[in-house]
mmCIF file of C-alpha atoms in Angstrom:
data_model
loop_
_atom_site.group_PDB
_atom_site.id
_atom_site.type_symbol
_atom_site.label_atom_id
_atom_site.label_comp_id
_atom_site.label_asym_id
_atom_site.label_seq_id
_atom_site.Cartn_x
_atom_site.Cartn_y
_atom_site.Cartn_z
ATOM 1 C CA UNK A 734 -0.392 -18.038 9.027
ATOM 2 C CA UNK A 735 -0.621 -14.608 7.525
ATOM 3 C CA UNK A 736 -4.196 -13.168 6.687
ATOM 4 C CA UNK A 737 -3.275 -12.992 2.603
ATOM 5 C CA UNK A 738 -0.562 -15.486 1.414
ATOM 6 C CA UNK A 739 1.317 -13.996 -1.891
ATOM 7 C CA UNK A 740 3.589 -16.033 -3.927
ATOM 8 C CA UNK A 741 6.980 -14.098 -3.410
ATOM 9 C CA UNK A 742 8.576 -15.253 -6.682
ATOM 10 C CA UNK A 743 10.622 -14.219 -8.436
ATOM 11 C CA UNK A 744 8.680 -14.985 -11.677
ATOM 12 C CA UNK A 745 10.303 -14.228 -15.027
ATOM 13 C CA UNK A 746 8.708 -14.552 -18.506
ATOM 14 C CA UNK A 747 9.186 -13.883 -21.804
ATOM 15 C CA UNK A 748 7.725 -10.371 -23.263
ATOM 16 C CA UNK A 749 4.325 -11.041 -24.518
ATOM 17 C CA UNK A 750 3.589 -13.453 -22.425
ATOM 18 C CA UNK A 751 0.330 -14.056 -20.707
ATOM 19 C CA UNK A 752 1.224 -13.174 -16.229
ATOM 20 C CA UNK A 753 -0.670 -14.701 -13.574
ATOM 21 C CA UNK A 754 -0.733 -13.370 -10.174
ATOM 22 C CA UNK A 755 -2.503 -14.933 -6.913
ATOM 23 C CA UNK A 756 -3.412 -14.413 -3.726
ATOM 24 C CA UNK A 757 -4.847 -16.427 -1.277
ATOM 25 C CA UNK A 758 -6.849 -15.215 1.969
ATOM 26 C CA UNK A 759 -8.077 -16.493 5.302
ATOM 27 C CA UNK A 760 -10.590 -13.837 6.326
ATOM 28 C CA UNK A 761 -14.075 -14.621 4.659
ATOM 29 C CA UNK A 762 -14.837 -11.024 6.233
ATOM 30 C CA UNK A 763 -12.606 -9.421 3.121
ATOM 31 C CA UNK A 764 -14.708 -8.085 0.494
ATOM 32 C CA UNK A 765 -12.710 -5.490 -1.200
ATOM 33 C CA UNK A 766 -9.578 -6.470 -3.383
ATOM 34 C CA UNK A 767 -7.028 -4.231 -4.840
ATOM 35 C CA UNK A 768 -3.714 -4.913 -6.795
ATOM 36 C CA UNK A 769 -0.779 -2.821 -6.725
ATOM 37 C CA UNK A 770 2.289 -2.226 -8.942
ATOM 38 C CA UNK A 771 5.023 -1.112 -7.016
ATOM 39 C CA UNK A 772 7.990 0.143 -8.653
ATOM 40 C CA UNK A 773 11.892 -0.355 -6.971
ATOM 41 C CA UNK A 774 11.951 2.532 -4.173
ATOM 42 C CA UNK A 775 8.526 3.914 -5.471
ATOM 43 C CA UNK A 776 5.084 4.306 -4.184
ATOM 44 C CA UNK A 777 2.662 1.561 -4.717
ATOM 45 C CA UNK A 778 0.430 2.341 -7.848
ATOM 46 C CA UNK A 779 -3.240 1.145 -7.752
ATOM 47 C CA UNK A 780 -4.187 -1.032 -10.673
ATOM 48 C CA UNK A 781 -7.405 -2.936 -10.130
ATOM 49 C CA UNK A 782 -10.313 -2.831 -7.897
ATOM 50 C CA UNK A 783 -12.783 -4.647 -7.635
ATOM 51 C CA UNK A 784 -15.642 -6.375 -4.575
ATOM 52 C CA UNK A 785 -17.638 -9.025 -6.395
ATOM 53 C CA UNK A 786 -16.588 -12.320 -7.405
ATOM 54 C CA UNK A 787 -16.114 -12.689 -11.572
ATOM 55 C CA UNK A 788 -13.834 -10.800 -13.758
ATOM 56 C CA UNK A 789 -12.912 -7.149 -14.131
ATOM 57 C CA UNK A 790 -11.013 -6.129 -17.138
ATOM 58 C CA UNK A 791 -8.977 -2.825 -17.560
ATOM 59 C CA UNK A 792 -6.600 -2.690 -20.766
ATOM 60 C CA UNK A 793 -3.925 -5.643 -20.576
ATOM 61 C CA UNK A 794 -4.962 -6.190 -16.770
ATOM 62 C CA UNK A 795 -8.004 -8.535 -15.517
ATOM 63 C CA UNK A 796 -8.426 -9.199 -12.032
ATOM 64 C CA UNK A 797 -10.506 -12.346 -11.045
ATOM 65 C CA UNK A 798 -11.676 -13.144 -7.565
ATOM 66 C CA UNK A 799 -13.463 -15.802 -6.297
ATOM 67 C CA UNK A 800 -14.755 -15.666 -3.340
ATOM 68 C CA UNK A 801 -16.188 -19.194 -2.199
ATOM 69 C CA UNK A 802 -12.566 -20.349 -2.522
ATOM 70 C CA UNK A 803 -10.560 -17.005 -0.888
ATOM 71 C CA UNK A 804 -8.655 -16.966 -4.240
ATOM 72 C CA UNK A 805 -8.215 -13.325 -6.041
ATOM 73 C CA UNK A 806 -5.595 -13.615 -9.309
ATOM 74 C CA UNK A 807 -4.482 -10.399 -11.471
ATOM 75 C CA UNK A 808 -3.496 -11.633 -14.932
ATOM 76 C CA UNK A 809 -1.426 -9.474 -17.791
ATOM 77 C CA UNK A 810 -1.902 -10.010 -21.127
ATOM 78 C CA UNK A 811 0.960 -8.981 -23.713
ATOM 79 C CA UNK A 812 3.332 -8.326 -20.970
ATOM 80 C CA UNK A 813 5.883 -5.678 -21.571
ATOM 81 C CA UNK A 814 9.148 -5.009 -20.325
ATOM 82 C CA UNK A 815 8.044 -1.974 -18.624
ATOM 83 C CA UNK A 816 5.738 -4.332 -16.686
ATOM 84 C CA UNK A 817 8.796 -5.448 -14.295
ATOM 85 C CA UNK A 818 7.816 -4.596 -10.898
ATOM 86 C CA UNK A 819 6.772 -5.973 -7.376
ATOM 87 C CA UNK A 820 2.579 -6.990 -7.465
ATOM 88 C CA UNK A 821 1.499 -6.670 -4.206
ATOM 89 C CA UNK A 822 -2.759 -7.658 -3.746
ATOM 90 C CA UNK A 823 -4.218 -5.720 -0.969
ATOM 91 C CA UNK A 824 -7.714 -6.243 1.101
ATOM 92 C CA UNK A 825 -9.805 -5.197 3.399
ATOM 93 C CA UNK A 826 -13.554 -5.759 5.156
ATOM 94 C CA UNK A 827 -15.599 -3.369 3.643
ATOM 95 C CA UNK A 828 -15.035 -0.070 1.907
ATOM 96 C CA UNK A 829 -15.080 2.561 4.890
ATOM 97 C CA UNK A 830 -11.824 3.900 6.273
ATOM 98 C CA UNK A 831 -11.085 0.274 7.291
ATOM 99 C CA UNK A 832 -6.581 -0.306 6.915
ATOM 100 C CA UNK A 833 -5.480 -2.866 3.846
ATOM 101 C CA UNK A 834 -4.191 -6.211 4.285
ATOM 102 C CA UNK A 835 -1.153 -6.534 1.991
ATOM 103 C CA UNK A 836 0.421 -9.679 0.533
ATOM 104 C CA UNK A 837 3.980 -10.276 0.220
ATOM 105 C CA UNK A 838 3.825 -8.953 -3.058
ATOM 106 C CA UNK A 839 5.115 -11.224 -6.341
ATOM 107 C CA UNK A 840 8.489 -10.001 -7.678
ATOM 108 C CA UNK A 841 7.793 -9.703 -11.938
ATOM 109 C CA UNK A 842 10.892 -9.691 -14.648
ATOM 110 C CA UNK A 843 9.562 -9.242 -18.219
ATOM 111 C CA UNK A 844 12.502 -10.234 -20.184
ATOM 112 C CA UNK A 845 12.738 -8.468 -23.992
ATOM 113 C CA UNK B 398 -4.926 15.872 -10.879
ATOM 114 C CA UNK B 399 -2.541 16.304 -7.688
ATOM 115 C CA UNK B 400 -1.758 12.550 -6.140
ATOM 116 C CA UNK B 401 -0.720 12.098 -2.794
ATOM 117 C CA UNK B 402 2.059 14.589 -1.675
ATOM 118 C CA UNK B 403 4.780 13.302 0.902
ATOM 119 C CA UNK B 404 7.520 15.253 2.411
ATOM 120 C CA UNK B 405 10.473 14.822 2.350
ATOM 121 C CA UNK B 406 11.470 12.409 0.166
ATOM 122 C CA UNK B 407 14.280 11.290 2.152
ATOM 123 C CA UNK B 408 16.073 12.259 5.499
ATOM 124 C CA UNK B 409 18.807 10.372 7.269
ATOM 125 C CA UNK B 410 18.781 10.477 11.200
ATOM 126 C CA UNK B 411 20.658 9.494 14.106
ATOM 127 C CA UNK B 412 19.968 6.827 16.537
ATOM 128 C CA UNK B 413 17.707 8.542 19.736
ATOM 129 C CA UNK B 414 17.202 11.826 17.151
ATOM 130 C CA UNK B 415 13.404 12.868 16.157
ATOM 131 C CA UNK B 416 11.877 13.236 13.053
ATOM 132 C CA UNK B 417 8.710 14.321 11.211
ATOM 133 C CA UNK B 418 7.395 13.276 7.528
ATOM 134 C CA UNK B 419 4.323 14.967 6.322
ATOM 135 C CA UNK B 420 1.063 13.605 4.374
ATOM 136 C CA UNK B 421 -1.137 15.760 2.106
ATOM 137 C CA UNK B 422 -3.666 13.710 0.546
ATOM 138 C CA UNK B 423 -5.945 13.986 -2.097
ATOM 139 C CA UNK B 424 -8.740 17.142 -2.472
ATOM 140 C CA UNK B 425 -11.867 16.057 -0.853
ATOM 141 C CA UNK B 426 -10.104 12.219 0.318
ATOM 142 C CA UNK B 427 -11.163 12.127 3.990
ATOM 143 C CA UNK B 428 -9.040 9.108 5.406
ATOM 144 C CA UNK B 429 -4.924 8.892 5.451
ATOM 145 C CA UNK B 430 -3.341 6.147 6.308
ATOM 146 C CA UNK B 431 0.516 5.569 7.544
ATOM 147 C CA UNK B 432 2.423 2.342 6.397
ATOM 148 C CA UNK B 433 5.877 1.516 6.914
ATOM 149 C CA UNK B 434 7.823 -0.898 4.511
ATOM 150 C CA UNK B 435 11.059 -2.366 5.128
ATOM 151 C CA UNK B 436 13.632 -3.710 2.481
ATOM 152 C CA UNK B 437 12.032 -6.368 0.800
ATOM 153 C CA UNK B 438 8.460 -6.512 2.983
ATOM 154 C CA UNK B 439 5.110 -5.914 2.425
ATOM 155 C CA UNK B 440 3.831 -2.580 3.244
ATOM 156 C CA UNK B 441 2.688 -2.949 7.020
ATOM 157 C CA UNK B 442 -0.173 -0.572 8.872
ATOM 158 C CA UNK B 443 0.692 2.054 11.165
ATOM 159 C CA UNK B 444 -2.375 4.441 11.781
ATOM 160 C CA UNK B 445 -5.272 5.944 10.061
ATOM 161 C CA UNK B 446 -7.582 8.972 10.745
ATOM 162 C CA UNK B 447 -10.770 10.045 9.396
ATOM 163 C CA UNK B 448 -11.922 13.397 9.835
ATOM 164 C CA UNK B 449 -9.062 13.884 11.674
ATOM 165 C CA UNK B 450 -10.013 11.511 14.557
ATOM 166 C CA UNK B 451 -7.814 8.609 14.672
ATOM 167 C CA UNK B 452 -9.613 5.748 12.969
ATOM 168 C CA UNK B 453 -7.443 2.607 13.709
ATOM 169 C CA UNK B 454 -4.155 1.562 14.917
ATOM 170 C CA UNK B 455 -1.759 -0.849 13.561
ATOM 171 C CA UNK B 456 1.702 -1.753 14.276
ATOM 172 C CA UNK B 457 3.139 1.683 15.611
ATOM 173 C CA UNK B 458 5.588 1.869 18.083
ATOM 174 C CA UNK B 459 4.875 3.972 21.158
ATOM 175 C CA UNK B 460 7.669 6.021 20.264
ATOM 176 C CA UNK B 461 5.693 7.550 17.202
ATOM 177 C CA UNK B 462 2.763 9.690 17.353
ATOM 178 C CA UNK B 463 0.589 10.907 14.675
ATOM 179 C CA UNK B 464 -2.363 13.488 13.680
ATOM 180 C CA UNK B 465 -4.372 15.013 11.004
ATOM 181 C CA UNK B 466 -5.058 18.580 10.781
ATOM 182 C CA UNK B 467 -8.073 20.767 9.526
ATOM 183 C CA UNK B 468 -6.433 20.891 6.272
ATOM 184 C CA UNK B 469 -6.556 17.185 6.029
ATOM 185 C CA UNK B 470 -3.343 16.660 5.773
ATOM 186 C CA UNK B 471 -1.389 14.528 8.385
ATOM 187 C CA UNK B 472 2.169 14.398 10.329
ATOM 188 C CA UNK B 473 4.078 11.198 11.810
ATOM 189 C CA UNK B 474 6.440 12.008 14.235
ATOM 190 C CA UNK B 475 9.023 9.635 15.249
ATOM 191 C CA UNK B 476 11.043 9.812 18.420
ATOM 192 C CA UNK B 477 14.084 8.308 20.061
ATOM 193 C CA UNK B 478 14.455 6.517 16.486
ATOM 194 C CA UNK B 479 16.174 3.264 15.916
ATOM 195 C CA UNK B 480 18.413 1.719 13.537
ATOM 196 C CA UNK B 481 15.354 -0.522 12.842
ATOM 197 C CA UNK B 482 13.001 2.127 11.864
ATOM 198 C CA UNK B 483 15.122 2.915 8.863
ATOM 199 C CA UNK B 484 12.264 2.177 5.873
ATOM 200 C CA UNK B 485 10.000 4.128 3.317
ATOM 201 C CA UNK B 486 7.075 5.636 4.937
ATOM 202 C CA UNK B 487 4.555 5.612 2.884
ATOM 203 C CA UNK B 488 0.970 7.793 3.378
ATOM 204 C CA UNK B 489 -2.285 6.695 1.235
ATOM 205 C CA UNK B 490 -5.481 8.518 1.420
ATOM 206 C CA UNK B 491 -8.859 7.041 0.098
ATOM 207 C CA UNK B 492 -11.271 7.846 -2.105
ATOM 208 C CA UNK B 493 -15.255 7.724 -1.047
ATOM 209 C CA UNK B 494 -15.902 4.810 -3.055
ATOM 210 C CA UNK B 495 -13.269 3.276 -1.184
ATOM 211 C CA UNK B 496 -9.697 3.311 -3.247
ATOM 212 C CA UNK B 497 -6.670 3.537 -1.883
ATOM 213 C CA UNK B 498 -4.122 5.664 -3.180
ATOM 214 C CA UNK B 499 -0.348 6.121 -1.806
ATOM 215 C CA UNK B 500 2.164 8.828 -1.955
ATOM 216 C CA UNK B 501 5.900 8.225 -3.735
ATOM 217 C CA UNK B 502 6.649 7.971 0.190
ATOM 218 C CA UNK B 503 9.710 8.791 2.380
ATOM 219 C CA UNK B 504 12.753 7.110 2.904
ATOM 220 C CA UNK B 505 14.656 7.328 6.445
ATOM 221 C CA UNK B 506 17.600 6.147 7.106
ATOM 222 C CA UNK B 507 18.537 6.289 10.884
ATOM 223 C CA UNK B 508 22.564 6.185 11.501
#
């Protein structure tokens, strides 16, 4: 069993709809989360980060994590077109030089 | 300001050649970190340094080597490659309060 289990998809919706990503872990030692957007044959782009359980809201994009249940979700509000792209959450320990543990990342269509 | 600066963008190889992609991270980022991502895959670790000592050590293949410079930026090289190390290479370097953020990467194709 992988460390971070990430839906694959693909998941397609209908512009404006409301997205919701998740990721589930295995490691209770993770305590920083990231999400990514990750463009076709581009670098992944950091969206979110966050290390406490709750909500964290930036724009259309709220990440939630809980951590009693090793559940993190990244949800998109009024989702765009332009919003078509791999999600890929991310983790690690602590916040030092420590490497990322990377889901599978969640293949997004936004269809106009 | 400047993001993460990979070179080159692309280079296409022959089985058993060598080849070298470069890092330069962000001003005053003291950690890089090497992942490798295959068609379709999540990005997997390679290597890190911090303060240009090695930090940690993923999934590399003997047959690569890497280091980090007084400049901060950082070099893989990659020997005798393999059809199977065709991938994007992608560098990251992190922020103090602990974000990661990756370069546009380079692709390698080995023939």
């Amino acid at each position: 069993q992988k460390e971070v289990e990430q839906d694959p998809g693909p998941l397609s919706v209908p512009e404006g709809a409301i997205v919701s990503l998740n990721c589930t872990y295995s490691n209770s030692a993770f305590q920083y989360f990231m999400w990514y957007r990750q463009y076709s044959r581009k670098g992944p782009e950091l969206l979110m980060y966050t290390y406490s359980s709750g909500n964290k809201e930036d724009g259309r994009f709220t990440a939630q994590v809980d951590k009693s249940s090793k559940y993190i979700s990244l949800f998109i509000r009024d989702s765009q077109p332009s919003d078509s792209a791999t999600y890929l959450c991310a983790m690690r320990p602590y916040s030092g030089n420590t490497p990322l543990v990377f889901g599978k990342g969640t293949r997004l269509s936004v269809i106009a | 300001a400047a993001g993460v600066i990979q070179s080159p963008r692309h280079l296409i190889k022959e089985k058993r050649e060598t080849a070298t992609l470069k890092c330069y991270p962000i001003s005053r980022h003291d950690t890089v970190y090497w992942y490798q991502q295959g068609p379709g895959q999540d990005p997997q670790f390679l290597i890190s340094f911090y303060e240009k000592m090695q930090s940690d050590k993923g999934s590399i293949p003997d047959r690569f080597s890497a280091q980090q410079f007084s400049d901060y930026h950082s070099e893989l090289n990659m020997s005798s490659l393999e059809l199977g190390d065709s991938a994007l290479y992608f560098c990251a370097s992190s922020s103090p309060t602990g974000e990661l953020f990756f370069g546009e990467g380079s692709r390698l194709t080995v023939l």
